Amino acid sequence: MKNSDIKKYKSKVIDYLIPIILSLVIATILIWTILSTRSGLTLDDTAFHFHRFYDTNQQIKNHNFSYFQMNYGMGESGRIVNALYGPFFAYIMGFLLLFCSSWLRFQVVITYLIFLVGGLGVYHLSRKVKMTRTVSSVITALFLTTGYIAYWLRSNAFNSWGAVLIPFVLIQGINLLNNYKKRFSWISLGVVMAIVAQVHLLSTFFSILALIPFFIYGLILSENKRQMWFDVFKAVVLFVVLTANVWGAFLLLYPTNQMASPIDFSPVLTSVNLSLAGTSTMWTSITEVTLLLFIVQIIYVAFNFKSSRINTFVTLEGLVFFYLSSNLFPWQFVKDNFPAVTGYLQFPNRFTVVAYPLLFVGVGLTITELIKKHGKKLGLLASGLAIVIVLFNVRADFNEYNKGITNSSREMQEKGLEAYINKIDINTPDYLPVQKKIKSADVTGMLMNMAPQRKNFSKKVLSGGRLEIKWNGKTAKSTTLPVFIYHQSELTVNGKKVNPKLNKIGMPIVKSKQGQNTAILSFKTPTWFTILLYISILGWVVMLIYGVFRLVKIVKK
């Protein structure tokens, strides 16, 4: 191996070690309390996602798969969630859960994972736009301590997983913009976007919005516009193949079922409040120092917009997304006139998943320009000030995170998964088969009212992903079963296939006899969807093999 090759190899190793070490250090500081007290936390979205992963975990463990109907998680209710919400990623998390003997360990592991993925993504995005390792490290630290990544510690909100993938999307954006220099990889673009869709579907929408300006600018600069359009088309086709299971599930369920919408929140109250600086840079608040950093960055670009085309571009796009995320945008008007928009968006602060990495990259580019123009001393001063902001954010995030320690759960420490799952109820309305339009809050209320009645039923998962429900009837009467019926569901009661009346949220009301009663719930999956599922799986297998060959080729070089 030549000396030049050894240097390149060492350089690549260093570029992976720096963000890994930095991410681990920041994550350890922020979750030090949970590590020292061994107190797992039940946060806003913990129950919802842990039930999802528990279901896939039990499917894998028992070799009894049911892609749509959830027989283990979500109260063994047969409701559909994973098929519409990050399906393949849910199975990856279920597999990871096999190696974690407690929910506490699992919570710690996935927290480290989210920081590692986010750190690697934004660091390599920074290096992509020619920042030094020092500046890239500063930007990585800013990114990891701001917004939805830090908010994961207080919520377990899955938008955080979308947030850590956005830097990888923006790397593809830089490739689109630089297509006039070097043709972008349509395979990389298609795969990255498909990964986002398999993790958090709404983040796919934000990713597309983020890439559109890069594509337009890249198209303007490109000398071969036809080729660029064709490459984007191929990326879209690859994306469609790799996500066939995702859009196929929506095509199957939404035309034939009326799905409950997520919990409704006021967009005005869930936008980033720029009128009053907060105690942390999470959710709807932003610290004074972070806001000041953005203001300084915008002022710098306004007076130096010609000095760096990429700095101006990312800052302007970041500013647009930041404006959309804030209370400066007329969200009340949007809610009054386009309620569906705010209903599915839920929280305008979600736009920060694109705004923050773009603005931080702009800050890094500004520091890089200052070093080139005025020497290392000014660059070091700017980097030092940015590090001070990181320290402020770490302190703010740590204090905010520790507010949740009161929600610690003893069952999360125990070996085995059932105790904790049986303790936490799921009252979220997402994807329930409601029979008419009903407020999400009312759906939640009905779920809470039905919860105590579940103890009157025993459930068992049968082969083929079927769910058996048994109960004793003192007299022959109508009984509401604690499961949910979709258009594709099939229910047999005491050996007879029935087409039962459903209550408002899709629970079947059946005639039970005196004594022992048995019902079996199953989901009829059409052949066309099974084909799409296998197409998607085969697509990922091919991409994995392709990736291994590429890696071997790179190593040989």
mmCIF file of C-alpha atoms in Angstrom, residues 30 81 92 97 119 208 241 297 302 309 357 372 391 432 458 476-477 480 486 514 518 528 543:
data_model
loop_
_atom_site.group_PDB
_atom_site.id
_atom_site.type_symbol
_atom_site.label_atom_id
_atom_site.label_comp_id
_atom_site.label_asym_id
_atom_site.label_seq_id
_atom_site.Cartn_x
_atom_site.Cartn_y
_atom_site.Cartn_z
ATOM 1 C CA LEU A 30 -27.294 14.367 28.517
ATOM 2 C CA VAL A 81 -50.003 0.858 13.086
ATOM 3 C CA ILE A 92 -35.250 -3.634 12.831
ATOM 4 C CA LEU A 97 -34.985 -5.526 21.226
ATOM 5 C CA GLY A 119 -23.541 13.048 14.482
ATOM 6 C CA ILE A 208 -38.709 16.363 -0.658
ATOM 7 C CA VAL A 241 -39.661 -0.034 -5.580
ATOM 8 C CA GLN A 297 -25.482 34.362 10.335
ATOM 9 C CA ALA A 302 -26.919 39.636 3.690
ATOM 10 C CA ARG A 309 -22.886 30.749 -3.336
ATOM 11 C CA PRO A 357 -29.085 21.667 9.881
ATOM 12 C CA LYS A 372 -9.774 32.173 4.730
ATOM 13 C CA LEU A 391 -22.228 24.570 26.329
ATOM 14 C CA LEU A 432 -58.119 3.395 14.177
ATOM 15 C CA SER A 458 -58.148 -13.565 27.508
ATOM 16 C CA ALA A 476 -76.621 -14.342 26.350
ATOM 17 C CA LYS A 477 -76.122 -10.695 25.479
ATOM 18 C CA THR A 480 -68.118 -5.346 22.685
ATOM 19 C CA TYR A 486 -60.993 -3.028 9.400
ATOM 20 C CA GLN A 514 -73.958 -18.058 28.163
ATOM 21 C CA THR A 518 -64.401 -17.773 21.481
ATOM 22 C CA TRP A 528 -51.373 -7.803 -4.991
ATOM 23 C CA MET A 543 -29.318 -2.826 -2.709
#
